Coordinates of C-alpha atoms in Angstrom, one line a residue:
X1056 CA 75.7 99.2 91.4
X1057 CA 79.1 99.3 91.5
X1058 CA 79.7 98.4 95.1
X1059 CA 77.2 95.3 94.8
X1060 CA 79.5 93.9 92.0
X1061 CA 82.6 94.4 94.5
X1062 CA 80.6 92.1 96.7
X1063 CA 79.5 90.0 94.8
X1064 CA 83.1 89.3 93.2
X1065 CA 84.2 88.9 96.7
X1066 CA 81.6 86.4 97.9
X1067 CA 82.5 84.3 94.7
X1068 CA 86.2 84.7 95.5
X1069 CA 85.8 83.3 99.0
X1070 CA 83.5 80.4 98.0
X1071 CA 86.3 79.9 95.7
X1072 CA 88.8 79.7 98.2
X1073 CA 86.4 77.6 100.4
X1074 CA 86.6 75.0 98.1
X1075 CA 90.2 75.1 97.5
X1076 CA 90.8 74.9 101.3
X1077 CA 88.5 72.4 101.8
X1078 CA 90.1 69.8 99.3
X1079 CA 93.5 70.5 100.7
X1080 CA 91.6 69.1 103.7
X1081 CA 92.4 72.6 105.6
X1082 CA 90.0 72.5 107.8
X1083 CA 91.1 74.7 110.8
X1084 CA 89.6 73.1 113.6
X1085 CA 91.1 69.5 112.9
X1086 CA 94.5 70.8 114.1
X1087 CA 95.7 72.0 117.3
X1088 CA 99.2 73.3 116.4
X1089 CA 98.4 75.3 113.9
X1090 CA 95.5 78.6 112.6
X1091 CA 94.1 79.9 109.5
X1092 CA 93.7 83.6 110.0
X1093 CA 91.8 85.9 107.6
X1094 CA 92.7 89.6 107.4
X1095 CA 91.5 91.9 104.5
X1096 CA 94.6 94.1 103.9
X1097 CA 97.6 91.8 101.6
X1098 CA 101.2 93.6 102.9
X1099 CA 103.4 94.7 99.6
X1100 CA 106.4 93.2 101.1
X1101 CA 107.9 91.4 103.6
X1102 CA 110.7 93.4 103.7
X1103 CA 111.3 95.4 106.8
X1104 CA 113.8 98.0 105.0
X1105 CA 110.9 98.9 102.7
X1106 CA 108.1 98.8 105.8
X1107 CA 107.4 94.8 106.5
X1108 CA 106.4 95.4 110.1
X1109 CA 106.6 99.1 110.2
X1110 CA 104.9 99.9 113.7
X1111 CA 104.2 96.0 114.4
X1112 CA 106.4 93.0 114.8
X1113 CA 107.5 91.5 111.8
X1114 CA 107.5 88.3 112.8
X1115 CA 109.8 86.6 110.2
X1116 CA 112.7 89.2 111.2
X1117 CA 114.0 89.3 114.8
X1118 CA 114.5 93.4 116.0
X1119 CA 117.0 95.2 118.4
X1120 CA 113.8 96.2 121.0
X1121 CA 110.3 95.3 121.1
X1122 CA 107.1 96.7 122.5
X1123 CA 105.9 95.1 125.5
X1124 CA 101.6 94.9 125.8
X1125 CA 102.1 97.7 127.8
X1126 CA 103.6 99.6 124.9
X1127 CA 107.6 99.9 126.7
X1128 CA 110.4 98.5 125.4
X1129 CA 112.6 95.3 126.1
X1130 CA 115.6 93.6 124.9
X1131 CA 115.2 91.2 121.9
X1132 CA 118.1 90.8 119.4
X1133 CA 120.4 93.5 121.9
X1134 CA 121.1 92.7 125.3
X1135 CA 121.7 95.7 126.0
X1136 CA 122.5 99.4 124.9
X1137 CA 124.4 102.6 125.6
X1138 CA 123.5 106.1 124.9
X1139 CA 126.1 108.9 125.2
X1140 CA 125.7 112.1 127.2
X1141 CA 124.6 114.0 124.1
X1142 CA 122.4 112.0 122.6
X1143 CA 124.2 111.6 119.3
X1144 CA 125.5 107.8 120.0
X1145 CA 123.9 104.2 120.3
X1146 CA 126.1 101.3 121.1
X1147 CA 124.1 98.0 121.0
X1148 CA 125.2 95.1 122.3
X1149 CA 123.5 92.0 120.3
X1150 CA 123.3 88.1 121.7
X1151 CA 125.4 85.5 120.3
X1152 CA 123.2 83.0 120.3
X1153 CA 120.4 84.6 117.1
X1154 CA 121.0 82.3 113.9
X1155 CA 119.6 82.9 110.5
X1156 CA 116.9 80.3 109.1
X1157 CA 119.7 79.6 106.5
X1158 CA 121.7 78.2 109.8
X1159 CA 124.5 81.6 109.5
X1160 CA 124.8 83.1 112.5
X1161 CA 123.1 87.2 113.3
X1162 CA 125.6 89.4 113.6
X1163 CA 126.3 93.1 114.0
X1164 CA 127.1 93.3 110.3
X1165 CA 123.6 92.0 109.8
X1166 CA 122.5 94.9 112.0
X1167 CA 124.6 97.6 110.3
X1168 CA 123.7 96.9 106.7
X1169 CA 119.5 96.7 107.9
X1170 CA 119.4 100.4 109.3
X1171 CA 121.5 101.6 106.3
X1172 CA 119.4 99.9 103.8
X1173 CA 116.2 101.4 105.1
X1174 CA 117.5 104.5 105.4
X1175 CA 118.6 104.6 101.5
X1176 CA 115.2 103.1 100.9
X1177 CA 113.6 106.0 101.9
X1178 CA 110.2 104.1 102.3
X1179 CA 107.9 104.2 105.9
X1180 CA 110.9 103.6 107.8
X1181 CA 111.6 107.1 108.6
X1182 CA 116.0 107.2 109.4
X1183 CA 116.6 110.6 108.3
X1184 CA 118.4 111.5 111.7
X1185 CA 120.9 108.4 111.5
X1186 CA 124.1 109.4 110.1
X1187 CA 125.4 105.8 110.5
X1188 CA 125.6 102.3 111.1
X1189 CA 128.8 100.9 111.9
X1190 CA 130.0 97.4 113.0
X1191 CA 132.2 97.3 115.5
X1192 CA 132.8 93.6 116.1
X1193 CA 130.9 91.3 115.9
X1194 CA 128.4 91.6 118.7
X1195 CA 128.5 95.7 119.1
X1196 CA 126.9 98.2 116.0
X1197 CA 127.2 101.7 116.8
X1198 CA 124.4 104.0 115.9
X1199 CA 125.5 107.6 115.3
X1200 CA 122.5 110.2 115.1
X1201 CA 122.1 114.0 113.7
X1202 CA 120.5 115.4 116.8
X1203 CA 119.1 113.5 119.7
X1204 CA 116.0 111.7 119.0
X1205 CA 114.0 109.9 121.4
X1206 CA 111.4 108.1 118.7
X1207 CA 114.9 106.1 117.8
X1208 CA 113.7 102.9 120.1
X1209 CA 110.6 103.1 118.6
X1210 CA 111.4 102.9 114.9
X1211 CA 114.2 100.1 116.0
X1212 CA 111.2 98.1 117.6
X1213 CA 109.8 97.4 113.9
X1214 CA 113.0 97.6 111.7
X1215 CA 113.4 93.8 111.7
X1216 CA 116.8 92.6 111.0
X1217 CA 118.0 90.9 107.5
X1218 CA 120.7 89.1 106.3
X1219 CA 123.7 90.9 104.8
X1220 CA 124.6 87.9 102.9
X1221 CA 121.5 86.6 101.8
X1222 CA 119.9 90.1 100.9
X1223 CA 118.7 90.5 97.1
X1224 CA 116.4 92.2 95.5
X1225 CA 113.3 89.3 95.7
X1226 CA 113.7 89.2 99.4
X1227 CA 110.3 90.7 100.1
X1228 CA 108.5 87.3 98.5
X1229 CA 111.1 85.3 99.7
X1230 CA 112.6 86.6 103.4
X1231 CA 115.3 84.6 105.6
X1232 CA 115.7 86.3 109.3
X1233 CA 115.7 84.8 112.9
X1234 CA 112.7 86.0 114.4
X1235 CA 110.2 83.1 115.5
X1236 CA 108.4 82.1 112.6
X1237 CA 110.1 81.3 108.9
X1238 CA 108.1 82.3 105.8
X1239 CA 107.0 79.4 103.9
X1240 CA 104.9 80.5 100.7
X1241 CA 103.1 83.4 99.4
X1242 CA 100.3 83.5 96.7
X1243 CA 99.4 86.6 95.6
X1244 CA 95.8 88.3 96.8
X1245 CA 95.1 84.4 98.4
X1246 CA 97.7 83.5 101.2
X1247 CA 100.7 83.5 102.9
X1248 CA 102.1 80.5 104.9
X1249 CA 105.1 80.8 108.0
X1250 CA 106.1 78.1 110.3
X1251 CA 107.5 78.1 113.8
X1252 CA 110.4 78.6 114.1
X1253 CA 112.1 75.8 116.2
X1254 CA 115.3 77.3 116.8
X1255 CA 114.5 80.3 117.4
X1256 CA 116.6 81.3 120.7
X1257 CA 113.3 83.3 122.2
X1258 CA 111.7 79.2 123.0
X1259 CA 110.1 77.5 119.3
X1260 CA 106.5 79.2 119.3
X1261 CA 103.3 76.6 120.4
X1262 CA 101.3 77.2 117.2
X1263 CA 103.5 75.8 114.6
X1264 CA 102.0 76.7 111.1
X1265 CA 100.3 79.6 110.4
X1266 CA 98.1 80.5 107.0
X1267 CA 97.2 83.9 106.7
X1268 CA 94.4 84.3 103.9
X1269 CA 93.5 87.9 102.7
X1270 CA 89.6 88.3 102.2
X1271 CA 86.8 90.6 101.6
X1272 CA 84.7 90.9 105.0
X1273 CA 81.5 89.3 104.1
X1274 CA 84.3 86.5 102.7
X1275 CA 86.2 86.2 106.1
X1276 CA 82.1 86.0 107.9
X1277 CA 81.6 82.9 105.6
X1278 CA 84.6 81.1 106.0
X1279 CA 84.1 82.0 110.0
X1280 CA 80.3 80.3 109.4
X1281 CA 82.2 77.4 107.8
X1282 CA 84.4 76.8 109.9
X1283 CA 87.2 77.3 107.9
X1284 CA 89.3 79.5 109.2
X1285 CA 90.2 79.9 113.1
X1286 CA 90.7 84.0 113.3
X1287 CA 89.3 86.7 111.3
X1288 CA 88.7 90.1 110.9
X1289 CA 85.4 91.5 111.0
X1290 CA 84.2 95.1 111.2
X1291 CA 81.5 97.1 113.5
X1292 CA 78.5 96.1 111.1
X1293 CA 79.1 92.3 111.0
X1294 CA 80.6 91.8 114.9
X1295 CA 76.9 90.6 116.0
X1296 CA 76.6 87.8 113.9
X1297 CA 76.7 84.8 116.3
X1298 CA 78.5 82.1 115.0
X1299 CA 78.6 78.6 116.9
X1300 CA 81.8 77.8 117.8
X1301 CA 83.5 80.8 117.6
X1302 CA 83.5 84.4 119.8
X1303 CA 84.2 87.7 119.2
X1304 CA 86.8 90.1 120.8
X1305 CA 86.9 93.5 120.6
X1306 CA 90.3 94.9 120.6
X1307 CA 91.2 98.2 121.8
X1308 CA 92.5 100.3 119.3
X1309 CA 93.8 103.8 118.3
X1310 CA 92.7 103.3 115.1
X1311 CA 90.8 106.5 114.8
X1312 CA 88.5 108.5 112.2
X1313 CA 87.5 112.0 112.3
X1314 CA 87.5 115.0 109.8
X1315 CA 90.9 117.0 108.8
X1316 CA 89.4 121.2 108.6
X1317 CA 91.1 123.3 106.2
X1318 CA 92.9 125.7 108.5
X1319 CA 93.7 128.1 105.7
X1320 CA 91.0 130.5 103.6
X1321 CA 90.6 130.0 99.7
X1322 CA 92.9 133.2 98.2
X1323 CA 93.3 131.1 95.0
X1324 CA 96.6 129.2 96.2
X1325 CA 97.2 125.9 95.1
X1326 CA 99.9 123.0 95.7
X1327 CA 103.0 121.8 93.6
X1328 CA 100.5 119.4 92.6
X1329 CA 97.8 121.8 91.1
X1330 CA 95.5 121.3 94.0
X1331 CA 93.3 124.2 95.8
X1332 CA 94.0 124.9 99.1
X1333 CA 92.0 126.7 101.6
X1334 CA 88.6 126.5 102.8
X1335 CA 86.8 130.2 103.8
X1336 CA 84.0 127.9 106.1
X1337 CA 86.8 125.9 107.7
X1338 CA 89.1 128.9 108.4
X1339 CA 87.0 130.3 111.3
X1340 CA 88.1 128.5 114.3
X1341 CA 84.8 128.9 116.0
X1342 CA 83.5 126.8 112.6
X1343 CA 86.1 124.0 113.8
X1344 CA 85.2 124.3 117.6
X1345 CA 81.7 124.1 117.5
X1346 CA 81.8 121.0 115.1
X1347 CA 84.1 118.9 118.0
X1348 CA 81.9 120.1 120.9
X1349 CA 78.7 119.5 118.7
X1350 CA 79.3 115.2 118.2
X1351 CA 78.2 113.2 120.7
X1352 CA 80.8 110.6 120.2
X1353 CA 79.6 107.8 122.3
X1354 CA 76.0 107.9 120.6
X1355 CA 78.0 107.6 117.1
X1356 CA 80.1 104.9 118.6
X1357 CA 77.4 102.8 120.5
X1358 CA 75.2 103.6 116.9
X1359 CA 77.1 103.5 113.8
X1360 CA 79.5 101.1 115.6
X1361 CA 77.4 98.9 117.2
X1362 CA 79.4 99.6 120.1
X1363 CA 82.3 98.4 118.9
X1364 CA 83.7 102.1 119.3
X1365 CA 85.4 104.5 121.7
X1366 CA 85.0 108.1 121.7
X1367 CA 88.0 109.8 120.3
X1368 CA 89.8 112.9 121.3
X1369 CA 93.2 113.0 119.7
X1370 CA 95.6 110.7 117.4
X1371 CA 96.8 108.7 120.3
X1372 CA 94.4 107.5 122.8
X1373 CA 95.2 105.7 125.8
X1374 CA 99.2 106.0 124.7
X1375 CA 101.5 106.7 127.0
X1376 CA 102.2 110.2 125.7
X1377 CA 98.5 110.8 125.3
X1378 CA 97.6 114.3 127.3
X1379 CA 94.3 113.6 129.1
X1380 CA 92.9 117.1 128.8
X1381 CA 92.2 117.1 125.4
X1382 CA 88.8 114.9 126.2
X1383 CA 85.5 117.6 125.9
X1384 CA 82.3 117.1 126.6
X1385 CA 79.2 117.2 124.0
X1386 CA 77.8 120.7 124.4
X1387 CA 75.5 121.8 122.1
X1388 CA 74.6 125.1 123.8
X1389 CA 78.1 126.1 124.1
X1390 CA 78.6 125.1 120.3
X1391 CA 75.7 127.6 119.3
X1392 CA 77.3 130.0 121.6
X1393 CA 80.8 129.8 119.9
X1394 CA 78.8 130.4 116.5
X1395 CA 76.8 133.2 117.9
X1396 CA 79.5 135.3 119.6
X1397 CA 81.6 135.3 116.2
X1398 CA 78.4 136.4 114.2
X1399 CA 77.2 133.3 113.0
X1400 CA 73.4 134.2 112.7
X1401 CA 70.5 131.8 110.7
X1402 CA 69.5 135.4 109.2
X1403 CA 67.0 133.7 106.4
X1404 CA 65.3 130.8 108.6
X1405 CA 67.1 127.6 106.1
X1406 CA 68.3 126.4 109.0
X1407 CA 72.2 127.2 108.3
X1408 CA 74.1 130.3 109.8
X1409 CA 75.7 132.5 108.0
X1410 CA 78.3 135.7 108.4
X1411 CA 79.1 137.9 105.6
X1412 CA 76.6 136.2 103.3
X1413 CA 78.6 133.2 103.3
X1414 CA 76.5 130.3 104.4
X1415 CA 78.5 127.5 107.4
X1416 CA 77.9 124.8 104.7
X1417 CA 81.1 122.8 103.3
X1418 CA 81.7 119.0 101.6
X1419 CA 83.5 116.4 103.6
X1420 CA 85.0 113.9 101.1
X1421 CA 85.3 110.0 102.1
X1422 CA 87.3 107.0 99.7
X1423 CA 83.4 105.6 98.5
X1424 CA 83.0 102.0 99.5
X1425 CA 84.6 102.4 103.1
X1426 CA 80.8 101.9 105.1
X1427 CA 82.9 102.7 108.2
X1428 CA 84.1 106.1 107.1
X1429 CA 80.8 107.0 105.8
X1430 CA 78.5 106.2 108.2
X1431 CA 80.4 107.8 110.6
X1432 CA 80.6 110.8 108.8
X1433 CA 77.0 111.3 108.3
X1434 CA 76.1 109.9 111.4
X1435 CA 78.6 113.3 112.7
X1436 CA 77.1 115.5 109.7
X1437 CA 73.3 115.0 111.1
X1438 CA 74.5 115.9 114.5
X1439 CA 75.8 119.0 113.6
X1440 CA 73.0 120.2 111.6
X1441 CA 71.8 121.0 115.1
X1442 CA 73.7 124.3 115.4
X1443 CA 73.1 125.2 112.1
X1444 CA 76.0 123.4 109.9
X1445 CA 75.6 121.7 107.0
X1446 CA 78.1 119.2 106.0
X1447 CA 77.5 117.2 102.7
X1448 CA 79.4 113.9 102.9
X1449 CA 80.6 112.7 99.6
X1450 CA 82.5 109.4 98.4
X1451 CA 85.2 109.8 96.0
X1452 CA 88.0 107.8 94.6
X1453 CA 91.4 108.5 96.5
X1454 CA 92.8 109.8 93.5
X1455 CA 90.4 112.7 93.9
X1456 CA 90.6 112.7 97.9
X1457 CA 94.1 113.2 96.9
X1458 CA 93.3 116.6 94.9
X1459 CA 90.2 117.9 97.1
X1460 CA 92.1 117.2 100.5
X1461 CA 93.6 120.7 100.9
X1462 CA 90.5 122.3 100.3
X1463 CA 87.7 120.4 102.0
X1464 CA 86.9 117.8 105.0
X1465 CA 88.0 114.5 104.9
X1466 CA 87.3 111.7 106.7
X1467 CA 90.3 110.5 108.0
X1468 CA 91.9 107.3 109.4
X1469 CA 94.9 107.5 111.4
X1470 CA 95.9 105.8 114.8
X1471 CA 99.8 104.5 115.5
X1472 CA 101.3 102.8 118.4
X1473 CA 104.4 105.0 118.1
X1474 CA 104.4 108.8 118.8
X1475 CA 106.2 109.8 115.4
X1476 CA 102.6 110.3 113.9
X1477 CA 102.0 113.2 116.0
X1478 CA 105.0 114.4 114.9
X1479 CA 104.3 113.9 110.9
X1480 CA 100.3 115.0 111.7
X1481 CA 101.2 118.7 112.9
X1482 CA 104.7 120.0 112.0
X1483 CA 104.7 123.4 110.1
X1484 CA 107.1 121.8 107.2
X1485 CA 104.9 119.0 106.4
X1486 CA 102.0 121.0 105.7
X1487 CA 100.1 120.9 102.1
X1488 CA 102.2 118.5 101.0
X1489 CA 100.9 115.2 99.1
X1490 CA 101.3 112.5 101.4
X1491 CA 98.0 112.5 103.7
X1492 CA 99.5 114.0 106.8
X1493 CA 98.4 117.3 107.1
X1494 CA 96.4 118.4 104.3
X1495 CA 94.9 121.1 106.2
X1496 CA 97.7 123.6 106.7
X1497 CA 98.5 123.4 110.0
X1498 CA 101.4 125.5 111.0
X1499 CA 101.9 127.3 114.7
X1500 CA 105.7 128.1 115.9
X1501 CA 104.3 127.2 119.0
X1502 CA 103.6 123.6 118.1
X1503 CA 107.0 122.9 116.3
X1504 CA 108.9 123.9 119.6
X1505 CA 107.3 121.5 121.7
X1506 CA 107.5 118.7 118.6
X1507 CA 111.4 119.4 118.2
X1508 CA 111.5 119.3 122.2
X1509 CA 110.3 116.2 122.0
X1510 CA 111.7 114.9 118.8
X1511 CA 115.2 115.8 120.6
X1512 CA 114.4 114.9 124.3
X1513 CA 116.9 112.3 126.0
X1514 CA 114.4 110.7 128.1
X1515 CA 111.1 109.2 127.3
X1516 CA 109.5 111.3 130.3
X1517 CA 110.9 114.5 128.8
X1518 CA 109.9 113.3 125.5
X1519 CA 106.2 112.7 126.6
X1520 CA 106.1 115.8 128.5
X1521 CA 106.6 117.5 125.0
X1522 CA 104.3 115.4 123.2
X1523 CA 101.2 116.4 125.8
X1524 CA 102.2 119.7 125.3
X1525 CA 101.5 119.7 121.4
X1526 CA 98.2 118.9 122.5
X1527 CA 97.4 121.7 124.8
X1528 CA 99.6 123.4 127.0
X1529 CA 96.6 125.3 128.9
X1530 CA 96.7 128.0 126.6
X1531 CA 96.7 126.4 123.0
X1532 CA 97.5 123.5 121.0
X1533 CA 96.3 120.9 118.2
X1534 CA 93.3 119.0 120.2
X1535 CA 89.7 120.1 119.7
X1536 CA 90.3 122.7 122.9
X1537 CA 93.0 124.5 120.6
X1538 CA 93.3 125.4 117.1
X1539 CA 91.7 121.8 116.4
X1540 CA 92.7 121.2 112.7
X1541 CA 91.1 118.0 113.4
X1542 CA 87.5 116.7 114.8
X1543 CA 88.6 113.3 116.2
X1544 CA 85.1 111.2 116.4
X1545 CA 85.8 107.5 117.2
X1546 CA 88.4 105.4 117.6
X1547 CA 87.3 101.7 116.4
X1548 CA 87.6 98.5 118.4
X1549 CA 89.6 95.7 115.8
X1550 CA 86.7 92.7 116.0
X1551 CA 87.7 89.8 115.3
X1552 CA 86.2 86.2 115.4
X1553 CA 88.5 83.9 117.4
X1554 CA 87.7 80.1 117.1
X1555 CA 86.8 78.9 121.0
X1556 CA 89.6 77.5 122.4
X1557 CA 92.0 79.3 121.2
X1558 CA 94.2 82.3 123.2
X1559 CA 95.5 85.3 120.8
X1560 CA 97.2 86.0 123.6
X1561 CA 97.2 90.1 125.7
X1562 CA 96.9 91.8 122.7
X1563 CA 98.4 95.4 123.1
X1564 CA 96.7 98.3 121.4
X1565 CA 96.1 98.5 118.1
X1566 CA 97.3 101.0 115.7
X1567 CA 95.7 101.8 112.3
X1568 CA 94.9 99.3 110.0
X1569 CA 93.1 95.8 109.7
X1570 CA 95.3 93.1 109.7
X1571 CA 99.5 93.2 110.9
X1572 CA 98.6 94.8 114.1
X1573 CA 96.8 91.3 114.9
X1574 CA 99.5 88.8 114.3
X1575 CA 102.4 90.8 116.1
X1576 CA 102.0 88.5 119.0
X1577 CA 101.5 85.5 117.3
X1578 CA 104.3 83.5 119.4
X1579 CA 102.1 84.1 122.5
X1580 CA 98.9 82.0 120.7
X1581 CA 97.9 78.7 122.1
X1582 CA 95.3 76.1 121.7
X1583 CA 93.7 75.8 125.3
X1584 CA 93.7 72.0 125.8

């Protein structure tokens, strides 16, 4: 009942919202220079020290590098950069020719004072390893590391730069920077407004006014139906409704789910926190194996998703640091085989095996109103009744996925464009700790060399060579062929309904999330005449 009032609420909000648009005569289509964009997920901040942009392009902020579509770097605010021999230093040349929206020229100062800021703010941006920031002179900040760290270009691609002298503590709701849109106006849980940009030294942007409205998805469908809003987000459920004027795209993603597996058995532990950890059903690797070989992904992808869906095999398909040996095969037979050769025997006919007298039956816990999560989850769970687990799917508040984590399945989202989240997903310290990452207990020696390898690697090809290697090095590893504290099932295609006529431009991959990953490109978009 609970859920239908959620809906409800949010159909209400959106006619709402309908009717405010429509009397401020914003009706989308009546302007080609500008969009109305609906996304579900409102950012805390548009700050980029406190993670505005974190993994995207922040679009208000200009940054050192950014991602190409193809997921490399280039140049944007720097024209160039240095790194010595041993790793430890950065030297960035910036360009002369970046200005503030306040008209005050970007300089390295600017720079300097950004990476130091999000470092003390100890938020998503994740600068631990950088010792310093220093200005040099006006066009040159030099960067001086802890150990060599090859994710550095990658964190710099989303730290978007602000301004020393304008910087206060409301900057998040009211941001000045020189990337190629200005912010405008921002009304809580409705919208938020930005405008090209028209000096921005990258070339003034085509679409020149953006409105970014944050709705439910049944809200975004109806504004789609009419015809008030040019882009929105949809999901798997809703990306076959045909809507006249308007088409979907499907965009590829490495937005994943799958279930975390407690690695460790119940002996009466529990976190800082209070929480249990351990899982005596989960422990037993063949328990794990059998599970990942057991899910036909595709079926559950072309099914549950409508076909809006990939099969998944690991927290960074299709990356360039991706190892592509980590895909299996559905295998039912060897799944049974797995159970069977470590004594897993249906000894009383209920259709579950057992060892010991301890039955293969276990909870897996999803955040109750995601439909995504738990359809997915039981679509997996009835598929792997078939060898003879049972896997009770339950939706719970966060708050209490928060407590049962360590001790049961979750369904999980993850899925970033940059490699750190390997790093975060598997490393021996992070385990059992409160923040999501690896709540099953994951620790291997093994598995921290090759992530410090990598972590400390001078060249992106050393660095990816490491990163494969955490996967499976053709003896272990974290993917489903290894130790697989993880059952990757599907990562999801981002549909959205994109007004016809307009180009959102080659959008690169996405990572997790409805909503920023969309817009990071936004200078590309253009009204086809």
């Amino acid at each position: 009942m609970q859920v239908n009032i959620k809906k409800i609420l949010a159909l209400l909000l959106a006619v709402l919202m309908l009717f405010s648009m429509a009397a401020c005569g914003n009706d989308a289509a009546d302007s080609k220079d500008s969009v109305v964009i609906a996304i579900g997920s409102e950012p805390e901040t548009l700050d980029p020290t406190k993670g505005w942009g974190h993994g995207n392009s922040p679009i208000v902020q200009s940054t050192l590098v950014r991602y190409t579509s193809d997921l490399t770097f280039e140049n944007d605010l720097a024209v160039g950069y240095k790194l010595s021999d041993d790793g430890l230093t950065c030297t960035f040349t910036i360009r002369e020719d970046a200005f503030f929206t306040d008209g005050e020229k970007v300089t390295a100062a600017d720079v300097a004072f950004t990476l130091e800021t999000a470092k003390a703010a100890q938020g998503s941006v994740d600068l631990t390893y950088m010792e310093s920031a220093v200005a040099r002179d006006d066009t040159t900040v030099v960067i001086t590391l802890s150990k060599p760290t090859s994710i550095f270009l990658n964190t710099l691609a989303s730290v978007g730069i602000v301004p020393k002298h304008a910087y206060s503590e409301d900057y998040g709701t009211n941001p000045i920077g020189s990337g190629p849109y200005k912010f405008v106006e921002w009304k809580a849980q409705e919208q938020i407004i930005f405008t090209a940009n028209e000096d921005y030294y990258g070339g003034a942007p085509v679409i020149k006014k953006v409105t970014v409205v944050f709705m439910s998805e049944d809200a975004a469908l109806a504004a789609v139906r009419a015809g008030k809003v040019d882009v929105a987000y949809s999901s798997a459920a809703l990306g076959t409704t045909e809507v006249d004027g308007y088409h979907v795209e499907a965009v590829a993603s490495a937005d994943n789910r799958g279930f975390t597996l407690p690695v460790l058995p119940n002996e009466g532990r529990t976190t800082e926190s209070g929480a249990p950890i351990g899982n005596d059903v989960t422990c037993n690797i063949e328990i794990r194996q059998a599970i990942a070989y057991a899910i036909d992904r595709k079926q559950v992808a072309d099914v549950v998703l409508n076909g809006f869906g990939k099969p998944a095999y690991s927290e960074n398909d299709g990356m360039p640091w991706n190892n592509p040996e980590v895909v299996i095969e559905t295998d039912m037979e060897y799944a049974k085989k797995l159970l069977a050769d470590a004594g897993w025997i249906d000894t009383d006919g209920d259709g579950i095996v057992e060892k010991d007298g301890l039955k293969a039956e276990f909870a897996c816990v999803y955040p109750s109103g995601d439909s995504v999560r738990q359809a997915v989850a039981m679509a997996a769970a009835e598929q792997v009744k078939e060898i003879g687990i049972r896997i009770n799917v339950e939706g719970i508040s966060w708050d209490e996925i928060m407590r049962r984590m360590f001790s049961e399945a979750v369904m999980m989202g993850w899925g970033s464009a940059i490699p750190n989240e390997t790093y975060y997903l598997y490393r021996s310290e992070g385990a059992l700790l409160d923040d999501f990452y690896n709540p099953e207990g994951y620790t291997s020696n093994v598995t921290d060399g090759y992530l410090n390898a990598a972590m400390e690697a001078l060249t992106v090809s050393e660095a990816n060579e490491n990163w494969r290697k955490v996967q499976w090095d053709g003896t272990t590893g974290t993917s489903m062929r290894g130790e697989c504290p993880w059952v990757w099932i599907v990562n999801l295609d981002h549909v959205t309904y994109v007004r016809d006529g307009l180009s959102i431009g080659e959008q690169p991959i996405h990572g997790h999330g409805h909503g920023l990953p969309l817009i990071q490109n936004l200078h590309e978009w253009r009204w086809n005449e």
